[in-house]
Each structure stands twice: as C-alpha cells, then as structure tokens.
C-alpha atoms as a PDB file:
ATOM      1  CA  MET A   1     -18.444   2.719  66.109  1.00  0.00           C
ATOM      2  CA  LEU A   2     -18.095   6.533  66.253  1.00  0.00           C
ATOM      3  CA  LYS A   3     -18.439   6.807  62.470  1.00  0.00           C
ATOM      4  CA  LYS A   4     -21.567   4.611  62.620  1.00  0.00           C
ATOM      5  CA  LEU A   5     -23.114   6.775  65.342  1.00  0.00           C
ATOM      6  CA  LEU A   6     -22.315   9.956  63.423  1.00  0.00           C
ATOM      7  CA  LYS A   7     -23.919   8.485  60.303  1.00  0.00           C
ATOM      8  CA  ILE A   8     -27.067   7.561  62.234  1.00  0.00           C
ATOM      9  CA  ASP A   9     -27.179  10.976  63.902  1.00  0.00           C
ATOM     10  CA  SER A  10     -26.772  12.665  60.533  1.00  0.00           C
ATOM     11  CA  GLY A  11     -29.663  10.653  59.101  1.00  0.00           C
ATOM     12  CA  VAL A  12     -31.902  11.510  62.042  1.00  0.00           C
ATOM     13  CA  SER A  13     -31.013  15.184  61.787  1.00  0.00           C
ATOM     14  CA  ALA A  14     -31.771  15.230  58.084  1.00  0.00           C
ATOM     15  CA  HIS A  15     -35.136  13.572  58.743  1.00  0.00           C
ATOM     16  CA  ASN A  16     -35.941  16.084  61.467  1.00  0.00           C
ATOM     17  CA  ASN A  17     -35.020  18.968  59.166  1.00  0.00           C
ATOM     18  CA  VAL A  18     -37.328  17.660  56.447  1.00  0.00           C
ATOM     19  CA  GLU A  19     -40.191  17.363  58.925  1.00  0.00           C
ATOM     20  CA  LEU A  20     -39.463  20.895  60.147  1.00  0.00           C
ATOM     21  CA  ASP A  21     -39.497  22.182  56.570  1.00  0.00           C
ATOM     22  CA  ARG A  22     -42.854  20.508  55.935  1.00  0.00           C
ATOM     23  CA  GLN A  23     -44.359  22.887  58.486  1.00  0.00           C
ATOM     24  CA  TYR A  24     -43.620  25.748  56.090  1.00  0.00           C
ATOM     25  CA  LEU A  25     -45.774  24.281  53.298  1.00  0.00           C
ATOM     26  CA  SER A  26     -49.350  25.403  52.696  1.00  0.00           C
ATOM     27  CA  LYS A  27     -51.876  22.570  52.539  1.00  0.00           C
ATOM     28  CA  ASP A  28     -54.043  24.377  49.986  1.00  0.00           C
ATOM     29  CA  VAL A  29     -51.183  25.024  47.537  1.00  0.00           C
ATOM     30  CA  PRO A  30     -50.798  22.252  44.929  1.00  0.00           C
ATOM     31  CA  MET A  31     -47.291  21.039  44.139  1.00  0.00           C
ATOM     32  CA  SER A  32     -46.573  20.711  40.428  1.00  0.00           C
ATOM     33  CA  ASN A  33     -45.728  17.290  39.033  1.00  0.00           C
ATOM     34  CA  ILE A  34     -45.459  17.300  35.239  1.00  0.00           C
ATOM     35  CA  ALA A  35     -44.779  21.048  35.187  1.00  0.00           C
ATOM     36  CA  ARG A  36     -42.479  21.253  38.212  1.00  0.00           C
ATOM     37  CA  HIS A  37     -39.114  22.957  37.771  1.00  0.00           C
ATOM     38  CA  GLN A  38     -37.085  19.816  37.081  1.00  0.00           C
ATOM     39  CA  ASN A  39     -39.726  18.046  34.966  1.00  0.00           C
ATOM     40  CA  TRP A  40     -41.379  20.442  32.538  1.00  0.00           C
ATOM     41  CA  TYR A  41     -38.517  20.771  30.039  1.00  0.00           C
ATOM     42  CA  SER A  42     -38.066  17.023  29.584  1.00  0.00           C
ATOM     43  CA  HIS A  43     -41.855  16.704  29.218  1.00  0.00           C
ATOM     44  CA  LEU A  44     -41.895  19.260  26.400  1.00  0.00           C
ATOM     45  CA  ILE A  45     -38.996  17.527  24.664  1.00  0.00           C
ATOM     46  CA  GLN A  46     -40.817  14.208  24.929  1.00  0.00           C
ATOM     47  CA  ILE A  47     -44.011  15.500  23.334  1.00  0.00           C
ATOM     48  CA  GLY A  48     -42.472  18.107  21.032  1.00  0.00           C
ATOM     49  CA  ASN A  49     -39.235  16.755  19.563  1.00  0.00           C
ATOM     50  CA  LYS A  50     -40.959  15.173  16.577  1.00  0.00           C
ATOM     51  CA  PRO A  51     -41.073  15.881  12.829  1.00  0.00           C
ATOM     52  CA  GLY A  52     -43.772  18.366  11.907  1.00  0.00           C
ATOM     53  CA  MET A  53     -43.932  19.965  15.364  1.00  0.00           C
ATOM     54  CA  ARG A  54     -43.348  23.711  15.656  1.00  0.00           C
ATOM     55  CA  ILE A  55     -41.980  25.015  18.960  1.00  0.00           C
ATOM     56  CA  LEU A  56     -41.779  28.656  20.074  1.00  0.00           C
ATOM     57  CA  GLU A  57     -39.852  29.715  23.158  1.00  0.00           C
ATOM     58  CA  VAL A  58     -40.642  33.199  24.471  1.00  0.00           C
ATOM     59  CA  GLY A  59     -37.562  34.498  26.248  1.00  0.00           C
ATOM     60  CA  SER A  60     -35.077  32.145  24.628  1.00  0.00           C
ATOM     61  CA  ARG A  61     -31.803  34.013  25.086  1.00  0.00           C
ATOM     62  CA  GLU A  62     -29.251  32.021  27.068  1.00  0.00           C
ATOM     63  CA  VAL A  63     -28.681  34.141  30.167  1.00  0.00           C
ATOM     64  CA  THR A  64     -27.568  31.714  32.877  1.00  0.00           C
ATOM     65  CA  GLY A  65     -25.897  29.089  30.677  1.00  0.00           C
ATOM     66  CA  SER A  66     -26.445  26.892  27.655  1.00  0.00           C
ATOM     67  CA  TYR A  67     -29.254  24.346  27.593  1.00  0.00           C
ATOM     68  CA  ASN A  68     -29.105  23.352  23.908  1.00  0.00           C
ATOM     69  CA  ALA A  69     -32.733  24.007  22.976  1.00  0.00           C
ATOM     70  CA  LYS A  70     -32.113  23.699  19.254  1.00  0.00           C
ATOM     71  CA  GLU A  71     -30.373  20.362  19.779  1.00  0.00           C
ATOM     72  CA  ASN A  72     -33.034  19.103  22.181  1.00  0.00           C
ATOM     73  CA  PHE A  73     -35.749  19.945  19.628  1.00  0.00           C
ATOM     74  CA  ARG A  74     -33.629  18.920  16.623  1.00  0.00           C
ATOM     75  CA  ASN A  75     -36.418  16.762  15.110  1.00  0.00           C
ATOM     76  CA  ALA A  76     -38.922  19.628  15.301  1.00  0.00           C
ATOM     77  CA  GLU A  77     -38.867  23.233  14.115  1.00  0.00           C
ATOM     78  CA  TYR A  78     -37.702  25.382  17.027  1.00  0.00           C
ATOM     79  CA  VAL A  79     -37.947  29.189  17.068  1.00  0.00           C
ATOM     80  CA  GLY A  80     -36.380  31.265  19.835  1.00  0.00           C
ATOM     81  CA  PHE A  81     -37.861  34.717  20.568  1.00  0.00           C
ATOM     82  CA  ASP A  82     -36.293  37.332  22.842  1.00  0.00           C
ATOM     83  CA  TYR A  83     -36.123  41.065  23.559  1.00  0.00           C
ATOM     84  CA  TYR A  84     -32.389  41.100  22.822  1.00  0.00           C
ATOM     85  CA  PRO A  85     -30.313  39.214  20.246  1.00  0.00           C
ATOM     86  CA  GLY A  86     -28.003  36.483  21.515  1.00  0.00           C
ATOM     87  CA  ASN A  87     -27.401  32.758  21.645  1.00  0.00           C
ATOM     88  CA  ASN A  88     -30.542  30.753  20.872  1.00  0.00           C
ATOM     89  CA  VAL A  89     -32.464  33.775  19.521  1.00  0.00           C
ATOM     90  CA  ASP A  90     -34.050  33.654  16.066  1.00  0.00           C
ATOM     91  CA  VAL A  91     -36.519  36.532  16.326  1.00  0.00           C
ATOM     92  CA  VAL A  92     -35.944  39.754  18.291  1.00  0.00           C
ATOM     93  CA  GLY A  93     -38.908  41.750  19.516  1.00  0.00           C
ATOM     94  CA  ASP A  94     -41.377  42.766  22.223  1.00  0.00           C
ATOM     95  CA  ALA A  95     -43.425  39.879  23.638  1.00  0.00           C
ATOM     96  CA  HIS A  96     -46.360  42.240  24.210  1.00  0.00           C
ATOM     97  CA  LYS A  97     -46.653  42.328  20.381  1.00  0.00           C
ATOM     98  CA  LEU A  98     -45.527  38.742  19.820  1.00  0.00           C
ATOM     99  CA  SER A  99     -47.886  37.805  16.994  1.00  0.00           C
ATOM    100  CA  SER A 100     -46.864  40.829  14.900  1.00  0.00           C
ATOM    101  CA  TYR A 101     -43.439  39.248  14.255  1.00  0.00           C
ATOM    102  CA  PHE A 102     -44.949  36.223  12.504  1.00  0.00           C
ATOM    103  CA  LYS A 103     -47.100  35.654   9.454  1.00  0.00           C
ATOM    104  CA  GLU A 104     -50.846  35.960   9.945  1.00  0.00           C
ATOM    105  CA  ASP A 105     -51.509  32.234   9.513  1.00  0.00           C
ATOM    106  CA  GLU A 106     -48.357  31.060  11.329  1.00  0.00           C
ATOM    107  CA  LYS A 107     -49.120  28.762  14.279  1.00  0.00           C
ATOM    108  CA  PHE A 108     -47.160  26.669  16.787  1.00  0.00           C
ATOM    109  CA  ASP A 109     -47.821  23.330  18.481  1.00  0.00           C
ATOM    110  CA  ILE A 110     -46.009  24.279  21.697  1.00  0.00           C
ATOM    111  CA  ILE A 111     -45.254  27.704  23.133  1.00  0.00           C
ATOM    112  CA  TYR A 112     -43.288  27.917  26.350  1.00  0.00           C
ATOM    113  CA  SER A 113     -41.638  30.538  28.516  1.00  0.00           C
ATOM    114  CA  ALA A 114     -39.384  30.082  31.541  1.00  0.00           C
ATOM    115  CA  SER A 115     -38.346  32.758  34.042  1.00  0.00           C
ATOM    116  CA  CYS A 116     -39.695  35.557  31.856  1.00  0.00           C
ATOM    117  CA  PHE A 117     -43.264  36.387  32.845  1.00  0.00           C
ATOM    118  CA  GLU A 118     -42.020  38.246  35.919  1.00  0.00           C
ATOM    119  CA  HIS A 119     -40.282  40.645  33.505  1.00  0.00           C
ATOM    120  CA  PHE A 120     -43.329  41.439  31.349  1.00  0.00           C
ATOM    121  CA  ALA A 121     -44.875  44.819  32.186  1.00  0.00           C
ATOM    122  CA  MET A 122     -48.293  43.741  30.855  1.00  0.00           C
ATOM    123  CA  PRO A 123     -48.424  39.933  31.087  1.00  0.00           C
ATOM    124  CA  TRP A 124     -52.146  39.819  30.273  1.00  0.00           C
ATOM    125  CA  LEU A 125     -51.252  41.110  26.804  1.00  0.00           C
ATOM    126  CA  VAL A 126     -48.526  38.484  26.400  1.00  0.00           C
ATOM    127  CA  ALA A 127     -51.048  35.765  27.261  1.00  0.00           C
ATOM    128  CA  VAL A 128     -53.332  36.996  24.460  1.00  0.00           C
ATOM    129  CA  GLU A 129     -50.412  37.091  22.033  1.00  0.00           C
ATOM    130  CA  ILE A 130     -49.496  33.507  22.899  1.00  0.00           C
ATOM    131  CA  ALA A 131     -53.123  32.470  22.329  1.00  0.00           C
ATOM    132  CA  LYS A 132     -53.036  34.048  18.863  1.00  0.00           C
ATOM    133  CA  LEU A 133     -50.016  31.968  17.826  1.00  0.00           C
ATOM    134  CA  LEU A 134     -50.926  28.639  19.420  1.00  0.00           C
ATOM    135  CA  LYS A 135     -52.827  26.012  17.461  1.00  0.00           C
ATOM    136  CA  VAL A 136     -56.081  24.658  18.832  1.00  0.00           C
ATOM    137  CA  GLY A 137     -54.933  21.523  20.624  1.00  0.00           C
ATOM    138  CA  GLY A 138     -51.509  23.077  21.186  1.00  0.00           C
ATOM    139  CA  VAL A 139     -49.737  23.208  24.550  1.00  0.00           C
ATOM    140  CA  VAL A 140     -48.568  26.234  26.533  1.00  0.00           C
ATOM    141  CA  LEU A 141     -46.099  26.022  29.432  1.00  0.00           C
ATOM    142  CA  VAL A 142     -45.214  28.960  31.640  1.00  0.00           C
ATOM    143  CA  GLU A 143     -42.796  28.769  34.522  1.00  0.00           C
ATOM    144  CA  THR A 144     -42.135  31.885  36.532  1.00  0.00           C
ATOM    145  CA  HIS A 145     -41.583  32.933  40.159  1.00  0.00           C
ATOM    146  CA  PHE A 146     -43.876  33.106  43.143  1.00  0.00           C
ATOM    147  CA  SER A 147     -41.243  34.032  45.745  1.00  0.00           C
ATOM    148  CA  TYR A 148     -37.784  34.981  44.580  1.00  0.00           C
ATOM    149  CA  SER A 149     -34.994  37.513  45.006  1.00  0.00           C
ATOM    150  CA  ALA A 150     -35.308  40.816  43.181  1.00  0.00           C
ATOM    151  CA  HIS A 151     -33.404  40.452  39.909  1.00  0.00           C
ATOM    152  CA  GLU A 152     -32.901  42.091  36.524  1.00  0.00           C
ATOM    153  CA  ARG A 153     -34.314  45.352  37.838  1.00  0.00           C
ATOM    154  CA  PRO A 154     -35.844  47.708  36.918  1.00  0.00           C
ATOM    155  CA  TRP A 155     -37.797  45.166  34.823  1.00  0.00           C
ATOM    156  CA  ASN A 156     -38.822  42.864  37.657  1.00  0.00           C
ATOM    157  CA  PHE A 157     -42.550  43.570  37.636  1.00  0.00           C
ATOM    158  CA  PHE A 158     -44.624  40.663  38.971  1.00  0.00           C
ATOM    159  CA  GLN A 159     -44.614  37.456  40.969  1.00  0.00           C
ATOM    160  CA  TYR A 160     -47.267  34.807  40.366  1.00  0.00           C
ATOM    161  CA  SER A 161     -49.294  32.231  42.222  1.00  0.00           C
ATOM    162  CA  ASP A 162     -50.626  29.177  40.413  1.00  0.00           C
ATOM    163  CA  MET A 163     -54.060  30.840  40.539  1.00  0.00           C
ATOM    164  CA  GLY A 164     -52.662  33.970  38.916  1.00  0.00           C
ATOM    165  CA  LEU A 165     -51.366  31.937  35.978  1.00  0.00           C
ATOM    166  CA  LYS A 166     -54.718  30.167  35.662  1.00  0.00           C
ATOM    167  CA  VAL A 167     -56.410  33.566  35.408  1.00  0.00           C
ATOM    168  CA  LEU A 168     -54.045  34.650  32.625  1.00  0.00           C
ATOM    169  CA  PHE A 169     -54.692  31.417  30.685  1.00  0.00           C
ATOM    170  CA  SER A 170     -58.337  30.807  31.576  1.00  0.00           C
ATOM    171  CA  LYS A 171     -61.159  29.246  29.587  1.00  0.00           C
ATOM    172  CA  ALA A 172     -62.183  32.778  28.665  1.00  0.00           C
ATOM    173  CA  LEU A 173     -59.044  32.939  26.529  1.00  0.00           C
ATOM    174  CA  GLY A 174     -59.669  29.454  25.153  1.00  0.00           C
ATOM    175  CA  PHE A 175     -57.450  27.382  27.461  1.00  0.00           C
ATOM    176  CA  GLU A 176     -57.916  24.230  29.502  1.00  0.00           C
ATOM    177  CA  CYS A 177     -55.617  23.820  32.493  1.00  0.00           C
ATOM    178  CA  ILE A 178     -53.722  20.527  32.574  1.00  0.00           C
ATOM    179  CA  GLU A 179     -51.741  21.412  35.689  1.00  0.00           C
ATOM    180  CA  ALA A 180     -50.984  24.505  37.740  1.00  0.00           C
ATOM    181  CA  GLY A 181     -48.947  24.526  40.914  1.00  0.00           C
ATOM    182  CA  MET A 182     -45.759  25.391  42.745  1.00  0.00           C
ATOM    183  CA  SER A 183     -42.345  23.828  43.208  1.00  0.00           C
ATOM    184  CA  ASN A 184     -39.193  24.333  45.242  1.00  0.00           C
ATOM    185  CA  PRO A 185     -40.524  25.387  48.670  1.00  0.00           C
ATOM    186  CA  ILE A 186     -38.677  28.078  50.600  1.00  0.00           C
ATOM    187  CA  VAL A 187     -38.244  28.323  54.377  1.00  0.00           C
ATOM    188  CA  GLY A 188     -38.540  31.957  55.430  1.00  0.00           C
ATOM    189  CA  ARG A 189     -38.714  34.320  58.379  1.00  0.00           C
ATOM    190  CA  PHE A 190     -38.902  38.061  58.904  1.00  0.00           C
ATOM    191  CA  SER A 191     -35.454  39.540  59.420  1.00  0.00           C
ATOM    192  CA  LEU A 192     -34.242  41.622  62.358  1.00  0.00           C
ATOM    193  CA  LEU A 193     -34.529  44.635  60.048  1.00  0.00           C
ATOM    194  CA  ALA A 194     -38.304  44.234  59.828  1.00  0.00           C
ATOM    195  CA  ASP A 195     -40.799  46.060  62.046  1.00  0.00           C
ATOM    196  CA  GLU A 196     -40.349  44.989  65.648  1.00  0.00           C
ATOM    197  CA  TYR A 197     -43.596  42.999  65.914  1.00  0.00           C
ATOM    198  CA  LEU A 198     -42.604  40.881  62.886  1.00  0.00           C
ATOM    199  CA  ARG A 199     -38.978  40.083  63.680  1.00  0.00           C
ATOM    200  CA  ASN A 200     -38.061  36.385  63.444  1.00  0.00           C
ATOM    201  CA  LYS A 201     -41.653  35.349  62.779  1.00  0.00           C
ATOM    202  CA  PRO A 202     -41.846  32.437  60.306  1.00  0.00           C
ATOM    203  CA  VAL A 203     -43.208  33.041  56.806  1.00  0.00           C
ATOM    204  CA  ARG A 204     -44.959  29.953  55.468  1.00  0.00           C
ATOM    205  CA  GLY A 205     -46.288  29.158  52.034  1.00  0.00           C
ATOM    206  CA  LEU A 206     -43.260  30.363  50.079  1.00  0.00           C
ATOM    207  CA  TYR A 207     -42.297  28.628  46.836  1.00  0.00           C
ATOM    208  CA  CYS A 208     -39.653  29.657  44.334  1.00  0.00           C
ATOM    209  CA  HIS A 209     -41.418  28.546  41.171  1.00  0.00           C
ATOM    210  CA  SER A 210     -44.988  28.643  39.923  1.00  0.00           C
ATOM    211  CA  GLU A 211     -45.994  26.728  36.796  1.00  0.00           C
ATOM    212  CA  TYR A 212     -48.890  26.473  34.382  1.00  0.00           C
ATOM    213  CA  LEU A 213     -49.353  23.739  31.783  1.00  0.00           C
ATOM    214  CA  GLY A 214     -52.378  24.091  29.556  1.00  0.00           C
ATOM    215  CA  LYS A 215     -53.960  23.237  26.234  1.00  0.00           C
ATOM    216  CA  LYS A 216     -55.712  25.562  23.831  1.00  0.00           C
ATOM    217  CA  ILE A 217     -59.178  24.150  23.244  1.00  0.00           C
ATOM    218  CA  LYS A 218     -60.871  26.978  21.393  1.00  0.00           C
ATOM    219  CA  GLU A 219     -60.103  29.941  19.148  1.00  0.00           C
ATOM    220  CA  MET A 220     -61.388  33.131  20.772  1.00  0.00           C
ATOM    221  CA  GLU A 221     -62.035  35.835  18.188  1.00  0.00           C
ATOM    222  CA  ASN A 222     -61.783  39.514  19.162  1.00  0.00           C
ATOM    223  CA  PHE A 223     -60.821  38.691  22.742  1.00  0.00           C
ATOM    224  CA  SER A 224     -60.794  41.658  25.126  1.00  0.00           C
ATOM    225  CA  TRP A 225     -59.987  41.667  28.836  1.00  0.00           C
ATOM    226  CA  GLU A 226     -62.291  44.671  29.292  1.00  0.00           C
ATOM    227  CA  GLN A 227     -65.318  42.692  28.170  1.00  0.00           C
ATOM    228  CA  LEU A 228     -64.882  39.890  30.714  1.00  0.00           C
ATOM    229  CA  ASN A 229     -66.750  39.444  33.963  1.00  0.00           C
ATOM    230  CA  LEU A 230     -64.901  38.352  37.083  1.00  0.00           C
ATOM    231  CA  GLU A 231     -66.505  34.902  36.925  1.00  0.00           C
ATOM    232  CA  ASP A 232     -65.104  34.398  33.426  1.00  0.00           C
ATOM    233  CA  VAL A 233     -61.563  34.132  34.776  1.00  0.00           C
ATOM    234  CA  VAL A 234     -61.957  32.862  38.346  1.00  0.00           C
ATOM    235  CA  GLY A 235     -64.439  30.122  37.457  1.00  0.00           C
ATOM    236  CA  ASP A 236     -66.264  28.542  40.406  1.00  0.00           C
ATOM    237  CA  THR A 237     -63.771  29.848  42.973  1.00  0.00           C
ATOM    238  CA  LYS A 238     -64.501  32.758  45.310  1.00  0.00           C
ATOM    239  CA  TYR A 239     -62.686  34.942  47.786  1.00  0.00           C
ATOM    240  CA  PRO A 240     -62.746  33.336  51.279  1.00  0.00           C
ATOM    241  CA  GLU A 241     -65.806  34.462  53.214  1.00  0.00           C
ATOM    242  CA  PRO A 242     -65.353  36.404  56.471  1.00  0.00           C
ATOM    243  CA  LYS A 243     -65.228  34.202  59.555  1.00  0.00           C
END
C-alpha cells in the first residue's frame, strides 16, 4: 500500500511540476515541430539521404561526440565544413567566406548548421554565403541558441530568437520560411548575486534552442544588406506600440 501511495504521489508531483513549468513559457513564442532539437536531424536525413543529393554541413567538426553524419547521409554526397580540421571535416575555412572554398557553379540541395551561428562574428555574412551555395528549391536548417550558458569564449558572440533567424534568412535574401521557433524551455530566476530588486524574481520565456527551417525560392543577384529597408526583413510585423 505504501509503495502504491508513493507512486501516486510521485505522479501527482510530476504533473504539478509540469504545470508549474508551463507558467514559464511565453504564449507568443512558437515551439518548433519539424525543426525542434530532437527532430530536425532525422528530418534532414529523411529528405536528404538519397542519390544525387548534395549536403553541406557548416560547422561539421565532431566536438561533443560522434554522430556519424557521413554514414547517415551515405546515399548522398555529404561535405563537412569547419574552421578547424578534425573528424567529419572535408573543407577547412572561414564560414564568413564560405562560397570562396567551392567552385563558382557548385551548389547544394541542403545546407545545415547546428550550434554554430552563436560563434559567427558576422552571421549576416554567413547567411549570404549560404544563399550563394544553396540551389533554388534547396533547404536550409539552422539550429542555434536563444538562452544558453556562455561557452567556447571568446568566440561566443550572439544568441538568437526565432524572429532573428527569420530576419537573417528573409524573403529579401530569397528564402521562404517553412518553420521557425524554439525548443527545450528553461525555468529561470534571478540569482541572489543580482541587484537587490531583481533577486529571486522569475525569468520567463527562456528556451535553450532556436531553429529555422527554410527553402530558397529565388536567386538574389548582387545582394547587399546596406540596400535593404527595414520592411524588407521584418515583413508585416512591427515593434509593439506604446500602451
């Protein structure tokens, strides 16, 4: 009987904890589905591991363990690109000049990058370089961090919202967004080391990962960020009006 009561109590506690955690979500932040942290890689394998497909991974070096990219894309042509040589790296170079490491007419069907965009000093340039190498109709997948521990400093430059990724890969650059969102919510609070008025206050709307899945729909010749208007990248959205 005691074991049964403990089991019931444990279930109730777990349920209560989940409901408590839901209070830390933001209603206006979309949760990724296809592109979420645990789904995007299997999705790319499903659509990309086929004869004739060319796959480029930007930031391919195995840092936290092996994930067998070459084996998972064994039926396609997989190319791994990274700043340093290492396991799973075919081409070494600077992602800000990505297209310069490939032939002028060389194109890919899928280009993806995971846990790397936060380490690019000028990510808007990397987005343009990816656009240069991606076929029209090709797919781009970027997963990076929205809220995460400082890591790999001093090259830990940016954190991204889903909207930030949509700006980088907007229609102005020739992309159509399939999905952009967040995954892996975080429960947070200000620590006792914060300013006194903030201590222990909850921090809502934190998510570890942000993801963008898009398709290139148009070739944009002579693209320049300097020539864009604000509306070109934010679309029909606008900054919230004063209340």
